[in-house]
GROMACS .gro file of C-alpha atoms in nm:
model
  320
    1MET     CA    1  34.780  25.198  16.244
    2PRO     CA    2  34.713  24.822  16.206
    3ARG     CA    3  34.504  24.691  15.919
    4ARG     CA    4  34.143  24.624  16.012
    5VAL     CA    5  34.057  24.275  16.135
    6GLY     CA    6  33.723  24.140  16.016
    7LEU     CA    7  33.518  23.822  16.048
    8ASN     CA    8  33.300  23.682  15.769
    9ALA     CA    9  33.049  23.404  15.830
   10TYR     CA   10  32.919  23.135  15.593
   11THR     CA   11  32.678  22.845  15.608
   12ILE     CA   12  32.818  22.515  15.489
   13THR     CA   13  32.612  22.220  15.362
   14PHE     CA   14  32.693  21.878  15.220
   15LYS     CA   15  32.493  21.663  14.981
   16PRO     CA   16  32.597  21.316  14.861
   17VAL     CA   17  32.589  21.313  14.481
   18ARG     CA   18  32.375  20.998  14.466
   19SER     CA   19  32.127  21.120  14.726
   20ARG     CA   20  31.781  21.227  14.608
   21SER     CA   21  31.709  21.415  14.929
   22GLY     CA   22  31.842  21.752  15.039
   23PRO     CA   23  32.156  21.833  15.237
   24ALA     CA   24  32.285  21.565  15.474
   25GLU     CA   25  32.203  21.589  15.844
   26PHE     CA   26  32.502  21.600  16.077
   27ALA     CA   27  32.547  21.316  16.323
   28ARG     CA   28  32.880  21.244  16.488
   29GLY     CA   29  32.946  20.876  16.445
   30GLY     CA   30  32.634  20.853  16.227
   31ALA     CA   31  32.553  20.834  15.857
   32PHE     CA   32  32.722  21.166  15.778
   33ASP     CA   33  32.975  21.288  16.032
   34ALA     CA   34  33.065  21.633  15.895
   35TYR     CA   35  33.287  21.704  16.195
   36ALA     CA   36  33.497  21.391  16.133
   37HIS     CA   37  33.523  21.459  15.759
   38VAL     CA   38  33.643  21.818  15.802
   39HIS     CA   39  33.877  21.712  16.082
   40SER     CA   40  34.037  21.464  15.841
   41PHE     CA   41  34.059  21.735  15.575
   42LEU     CA   42  34.243  21.970  15.812
   43ASP     CA   43  34.475  21.706  15.958
   44ALA     CA   44  34.582  21.585  15.613
   45ARG     CA   45  34.694  21.938  15.524
   46ARG     CA   46  34.851  22.032  15.854
   47ASP     CA   47  35.203  22.169  15.805
   48GLN     CA   48  35.178  22.072  15.436
   49LEU     CA   49  35.206  22.330  15.158
   50VAL     CA   50  34.907  22.275  14.929
   51ARG     CA   51  34.935  22.437  14.586
   52LEU     CA   52  34.628  22.540  14.389
   53GLY     CA   53  34.598  22.655  14.029
   54GLN     CA   54  34.925  22.657  13.837
   55THR     CA   55  35.193  22.469  14.027
   56ASN     CA   56  35.467  22.466  13.761
   57LEU     CA   57  35.599  22.821  13.788
   58THR     CA   58  35.811  22.821  13.474
   59GLY     CA   59  35.789  22.950  13.120
   60GLN     CA   60  35.459  23.111  13.020
   61ASP     CA   61  35.244  22.952  13.290
   62ASN     CA   62  34.970  23.165  13.442
   63LEU     CA   63  35.149  23.269  13.759
   64ALA     CA   64  34.850  23.469  13.881
   65GLU     CA   65  34.674  23.141  13.961
   66ALA     CA   66  34.959  23.005  14.172
   67ARG     CA   67  34.783  23.010  14.508
   68ALA     CA   68  34.877  22.806  14.812
   69LEU     CA   69  34.762  22.730  15.164
   70ARG     CA   70  34.896  22.556  15.472
   71ILE     CA   71  34.710  22.456  15.788
   72THR     CA   72  34.935  22.537  16.084
   73ARG     CA   73  34.702  22.492  16.380
   74VAL     CA   74  34.392  22.283  16.454
   75ASN     CA   75  34.207  22.292  16.786
   76PRO     CA   76  33.937  22.021  16.785
   77ARG     CA   77  33.652  22.033  17.038
   78SER     CA   78  33.450  21.726  16.954
   79ASN     CA   79  33.200  21.774  17.239
   80GLU     CA   80  33.096  22.105  17.075
   81GLY     CA   81  33.137  21.997  16.714
   82VAL     CA   82  33.388  22.281  16.667
   83LEU     CA   83  33.717  22.288  16.475
   84GLU     CA   84  33.919  22.607  16.489
   85GLY     CA   85  34.272  22.695  16.391
   86ILE     CA   86  34.502  22.888  16.163
   87VAL     CA   87  34.542  22.864  15.785
   88GLU     CA   88  34.817  23.043  15.597
   89ALA     CA   89  34.714  23.147  15.246
   90GLY     CA   90  34.843  23.360  14.961
   91GLU     CA   91  34.963  23.355  14.603
   92ALA     CA   92  35.276  23.394  14.392
   93GLY     CA   93  35.307  23.558  14.051
   94THR     CA   94  35.442  23.908  14.114
   95LYS     CA   95  35.801  24.030  14.120
   96ASN     CA   96  35.878  24.323  14.349
   97ASP     CA   97  36.105  24.448  14.625
   98ILE     CA   98  36.027  24.424  14.996
   99VAL     CA   99  36.142  24.756  15.143
  100ASP     CA  100  36.225  24.847  15.504
  101LEU     CA  101  36.023  25.166  15.553
  102ARG     CA  102  36.248  25.279  15.837
  103THR     CA  103  36.561  25.293  15.624
  104GLY     CA  104  36.430  25.286  15.267
  105THR     CA  105  36.656  24.992  15.184
  106THR     CA  106  36.548  24.673  15.008
  107SER     CA  107  36.519  24.387  15.256
  108TYR     CA  108  36.434  24.124  14.998
  109ALA     CA  109  36.382  24.099  14.623
  110LYS     CA  110  36.062  23.897  14.577
  111SER     CA  111  36.049  23.679  14.266
  112VAL     CA  112  35.744  23.548  14.080
  113HIS     CA  113  35.793  23.218  14.264
  114ASP     CA  114  35.759  23.371  14.611
  115ALA     CA  115  35.425  23.382  14.792
  116ASP     CA  116  35.343  23.572  15.108
  117LEU     CA  117  35.138  23.340  15.331
  118PRO     CA  118  34.989  23.543  15.617
  119PRO     CA  119  34.798  23.354  15.891
  120PHE     CA  120  34.418  23.367  15.913
  121TYR     CA  121  34.188  23.229  16.180
  122PHE     CA  122  33.909  22.982  16.091
  123ARG     CA  123  33.624  22.819  16.283
  124PHE     CA  124  33.400  22.532  16.168
  125ALA     CA  125  33.094  22.438  16.376
  126PHE     CA  126  32.871  22.136  16.306
  127PRO     CA  127  32.581  22.099  16.554
  128ASP     CA  128  32.429  21.753  16.571
  129ASN     CA  129  32.094  21.697  16.399
  130GLN     CA  130  32.137  22.006  16.179
  131LYS     CA  131  32.189  22.034  15.803
  132ARG     CA  132  32.381  22.361  15.802
  133GLY     CA  133  32.716  22.419  15.963
  134LEU     CA  134  32.887  22.752  16.024
  135LEU     CA  135  33.224  22.865  15.896
  136VAL     CA  136  33.381  23.184  16.032
  137LEU     CA  137  33.687  23.321  15.855
  138GLN     CA  138  33.912  23.609  15.951
  139ARG     CA  139  34.014  23.888  15.715
  140LEU     CA  140  34.305  24.128  15.747
  141GLY     CA  141  34.249  24.447  15.551
  142LEU     CA  142  34.148  24.336  15.200
  143HIS     CA  143  34.301  23.991  15.235
  144GLY     CA  144  34.159  23.658  15.348
  145ALA     CA  145  34.182  23.283  15.305
  146LYS     CA  146  33.831  23.203  15.179
  147GLY     CA  147  33.923  23.150  14.813
  148PRO     CA  148  34.195  22.885  14.846
  149LEU     CA  149  34.042  22.720  15.155
  150VAL     CA  150  33.698  22.672  14.999
  151VAL     CA  151  33.845  22.554  14.667
  152GLU     CA  152  34.047  22.287  14.846
  153LEU     CA  153  33.756  22.191  15.073
  154LYS     CA  154  33.520  22.140  14.778
  155LYS     CA  155  33.784  21.934  14.599
  156PHE     CA  156  33.823  21.712  14.906
  157PHE     CA  157  33.450  21.637  14.926
  158ARG     CA  158  33.410  21.605  14.549
  159GLU     CA  159  33.655  21.314  14.561
  160GLN     CA  160  33.413  21.148  14.805
  161ASP     CA  161  33.113  21.212  14.576
  162VAL     CA  162  32.980  21.482  14.807
  163THR     CA  163  32.882  21.834  14.700
  164CYS     CA  164  32.993  22.105  14.941
  165GLU     CA  165  32.822  22.446  14.931
  166VAL     CA  166  32.952  22.752  15.115
  167ASP     CA  167  32.720  23.056  15.124
  168PRO     CA  168  32.762  23.392  15.301
  169VAL     CA  169  32.544  23.475  15.598
  170LEU     CA  170  32.519  23.803  15.788
  171SER     CA  171  32.396  23.841  16.145
  172ARG     CA  172  32.138  24.108  16.218
  173HIS     CA  173  32.366  24.253  16.485
  174ALA     CA  174  32.655  24.282  16.240
  175LEU     CA  175  32.428  24.450  15.986
  176GLU     CA  176  32.300  24.701  16.241
  177ARG     CA  177  32.653  24.781  16.357
  178TYR     CA  178  32.760  24.833  15.996
  179LEU     CA  179  32.470  25.066  15.911
  180ALA     CA  180  32.508  25.251  16.242
  181GLY     CA  181  32.860  25.349  16.143
  182GLY     CA  182  32.779  25.440  15.782
  183SER     CA  183  32.523  25.632  15.582
  184VAL     CA  184  32.302  25.545  15.286
  185LYS     CA  185  32.406  25.751  14.983
  186GLU     CA  186  32.151  25.622  14.735
  187VAL     CA  187  31.884  25.360  14.675
  188ARG     CA  188  31.807  25.226  14.327
  189LEU     CA  189  31.459  25.077  14.291
  190ARG     CA  190  31.394  24.844  13.999
  191ALA     CA  191  31.066  24.710  13.861
  192TRP     CA  192  30.982  24.523  13.542
  193LYS     CA  193  30.630  24.386  13.596
  194GLN     CA  194  30.344  24.594  13.457
  195THR     CA  195  30.031  24.678  13.657
  196THR     CA  196  29.694  24.812  13.545
  197ASP     CA  197  29.763  25.147  13.711
  198ASN     CA  198  30.085  25.223  13.529
  199ARG     CA  199  30.014  25.087  13.179
  200GLN     CA  200  29.866  25.421  13.064
  201LEU     CA  201  30.169  25.609  13.196
  202MET     CA  202  30.399  25.365  13.018
  203ARG     CA  203  30.216  25.412  12.687
  204ARG     CA  204  30.265  25.789  12.708
  205ALA     CA  205  30.630  25.759  12.806
  206ARG     CA  206  30.883  25.805  12.526
  207PHE     CA  207  31.250  25.728  12.484
  208GLY     CA  208  31.407  25.850  12.160
  209GLY     CA  209  31.059  25.892  12.015
  210ASP     CA  210  30.961  25.533  12.085
  211SER     CA  211  30.705  25.429  12.345
  212LEU     CA  212  30.818  25.201  12.623
  213SER     CA  213  30.691  24.852  12.561
  214GLU     CA  214  30.550  24.625  12.825
  215GLY     CA  215  30.825  24.445  13.011
  216THR     CA  216  31.066  24.738  13.003
  217GLU     CA  217  31.267  24.752  13.323
  218MET     CA  218  31.220  25.076  13.514
  219GLU     CA  219  31.459  25.221  13.767
  220VAL     CA  220  31.430  25.510  14.009
  221THR     CA  221  31.730  25.644  14.201
  222ILE     CA  222  31.685  25.812  14.540
  223ALA     CA  223  31.994  26.007  14.640
  224PRO     CA  224  31.960  26.257  14.927
  225ARG     CA  225  32.176  26.567  14.896
  226SER     CA  226  32.288  26.522  15.255
  227PRO     CA  227  32.304  26.214  15.483
  228SER     CA  228  31.953  26.105  15.578
  229GLU     CA  229  31.913  25.918  15.905
  230ALA     CA  230  31.549  25.845  15.818
  231LEU     CA  231  31.644  25.675  15.490
  232THR     CA  232  31.921  25.479  15.659
  233ASP     CA  233  31.677  25.363  15.927
  234ARG     CA  234  31.418  25.252  15.668
  235VAL     CA  235  31.683  25.056  15.480
  236ARG     CA  236  31.794  24.891  15.803
  237ARG     CA  237  31.435  24.788  15.885
  238ILE     CA  238  31.384  24.635  15.541
  239MET     CA  239  31.712  24.445  15.556
  240SER     CA  240  31.619  24.320  15.903
  241ASN     CA  241  31.279  24.198  15.775
  242GLU     CA  242  31.093  24.444  15.996
  243SER     CA  243  30.910  24.604  15.704
  244GLN     CA  244  30.842  24.542  15.335
  245LEU     CA  245  31.031  24.690  15.042
  246ARG     CA  246  30.714  24.853  14.903
  247THR     CA  247  30.690  25.065  15.219
  248LEU     CA  248  31.018  25.239  15.140
  249VAL     CA  249  30.878  25.461  14.867
  250SER     CA  250  30.567  25.516  14.659
  251ILE     CA  251  30.619  25.665  14.312
  252PRO     CA  252  30.326  25.707  14.069
  253GLY     CA  253  30.385  25.500  13.758
  254LEU     CA  254  30.642  25.273  13.922
  255PRO     CA  255  30.510  24.927  14.009
  256ASP     CA  256  30.602  24.772  14.342
  257PRO     CA  257  30.981  24.741  14.316
  258GLU     CA  258  31.116  24.389  14.290
  259GLU     CA  259  31.477  24.481  14.350
  260ALA     CA  260  31.654  24.755  14.541
  261LEU     CA  261  32.025  24.828  14.542
  262VAL     CA  262  32.161  25.039  14.825
  263GLU     CA  263  32.491  25.222  14.832
  264VAL     CA  264  32.644  25.278  15.174
  265THR     CA  265  32.958  25.470  15.263
  266HIS     CA  266  33.141  25.369  15.578
  267PRO     CA  267  33.448  25.538  15.730
  268THR     CA  268  33.622  25.202  15.776
  269HIS     CA  269  33.480  24.977  15.504
  270GLY     CA  270  33.460  25.240  15.230
  271ARG     CA  271  33.176  25.229  14.977
  272LYS     CA  272  32.963  24.920  14.912
  273ARG     CA  273  32.664  24.859  14.687
  274PHE     CA  274  32.443  24.558  14.745
  275SER     CA  275  32.084  24.434  14.733
  276ILE     CA  276  31.856  24.531  15.020
  277LEU     CA  277  31.679  24.197  14.972
  278SER     CA  278  32.003  23.994  14.984
  279PRO     CA  279  32.229  24.162  15.240
  280ASP     CA  280  32.414  23.833  15.294
  281GLN     CA  281  32.574  23.884  14.952
  282ALA     CA  282  32.718  24.222  15.052
  283GLY     CA  283  33.044  24.075  15.176
  284ILE     CA  284  33.026  24.282  15.494
  285ALA     CA  285  33.284  24.169  15.746
  286GLU     CA  286  33.225  24.224  16.116
  287ASP     CA  287  33.500  24.465  16.224
  288VAL     CA  288  33.660  24.328  16.543
  289THR     CA  289  33.985  24.527  16.531
  290ASP     CA  290  33.915  24.705  16.858
  291ARG     CA  291  33.806  24.384  17.034
  292VAL     CA  292  34.113  24.167  16.967
  293ASN     CA  293  34.476  24.183  17.073
  294ILE     CA  294  34.712  24.258  16.783
  295ILE     CA  295  35.058  24.101  16.797
  296GLY     CA  296  35.297  24.150  16.507
  297GLY     CA  297  35.015  24.292  16.296
  298HIS     CA  298  34.794  23.982  16.343
  299PRO     CA  299  34.517  23.906  16.593
  300GLU     CA  300  34.618  23.695  16.892
  301PHE     CA  301  34.451  23.353  16.873
  302ARG     CA  302  34.256  23.353  17.198
  303SER     CA  303  34.099  23.695  17.142
  304ILE     CA  304  33.998  23.627  16.779
  305SER     CA  305  33.860  23.288  16.890
  306GLN     CA  306  33.635  23.459  17.146
  307GLU     CA  307  33.499  23.699  16.883
  308ALA     CA  308  33.436  23.417  16.636
  309LYS     CA  309  33.248  23.223  16.904
  310ARG     CA  310  33.033  23.527  16.982
  311LEU     CA  311  32.949  23.574  16.612
  312SER     CA  312  32.866  23.204  16.574
  313GLU     CA  313  32.631  23.218  16.872
  314GLU     CA  314  32.453  23.523  16.727
  315LEU     CA  315  32.397  23.342  16.399
  316ALA     CA  316  32.296  23.016  16.567
  317GLU     CA  317  31.999  23.197  16.726
  318VAL     CA  318  31.867  23.265  16.375
  319LEU     CA  319  31.975  22.951  16.189
  320TYR     CA  320  31.881  22.679  16.440
   0.00000   0.00000   0.00000
């Protein structure tokens, strides 16, 4: 069974260090041509091995930081403001054998200097007259290229006195598909602001003989004994901004919760815990395994490109 293929999306913004205004607005051929800058970044690294972290793999150096990347394909579409391609990324630092599972024999003895650089798809999109671009990155199982690619991208812009910020973003459709395939195991509600109604209850509450002082953080955990479709649906509505967090539960003595952590189990993605109010930070990848062609264990370029375009268009409806 092939490893799962996922797509993660991020917004990308740029701000000149000396600018007193917010992020720069994109304009091809204008004051800040994000498309041209990123195109130059990719071209300069095409077919070049770029080392990050420790590059001198000798002696007592920290080999765990010896990461590398290489851009092997760039497809520019200037009329759309899109740059897509393939980046190979990985790290050295571990010594182990590569074994042929058919025969049980060692095919190769990997040294601490060797790095496996699997290929990953990427897609940058910079619409004119916007301040936020979109970056879509492919994952394969637990592995991806975000770390080394973003580190190198920020370094490139820092040398031009430009701050580059890359933040996760999650489409509503991706969130609904994720929750539809999983189930909410528990919700943790947190509150730390006191209200008139609950001050008396707080004064009577004791912990180790001491009363709970004002400002004490309170937490209530809701954990159904069996999967609850109703709870999962309420969580989905809150995360989709269809209802307010305070409508999820009403508990005497607990002020309106200001934070809520939800734990979801999913047959493919395993168990994740994240904030209901900040689902973008959950690191949920859109699973596209069944919608792409797998060749040699990796998604074929055209099919993964189509899925990335679809995801970008879903997000563009919300962002622009």
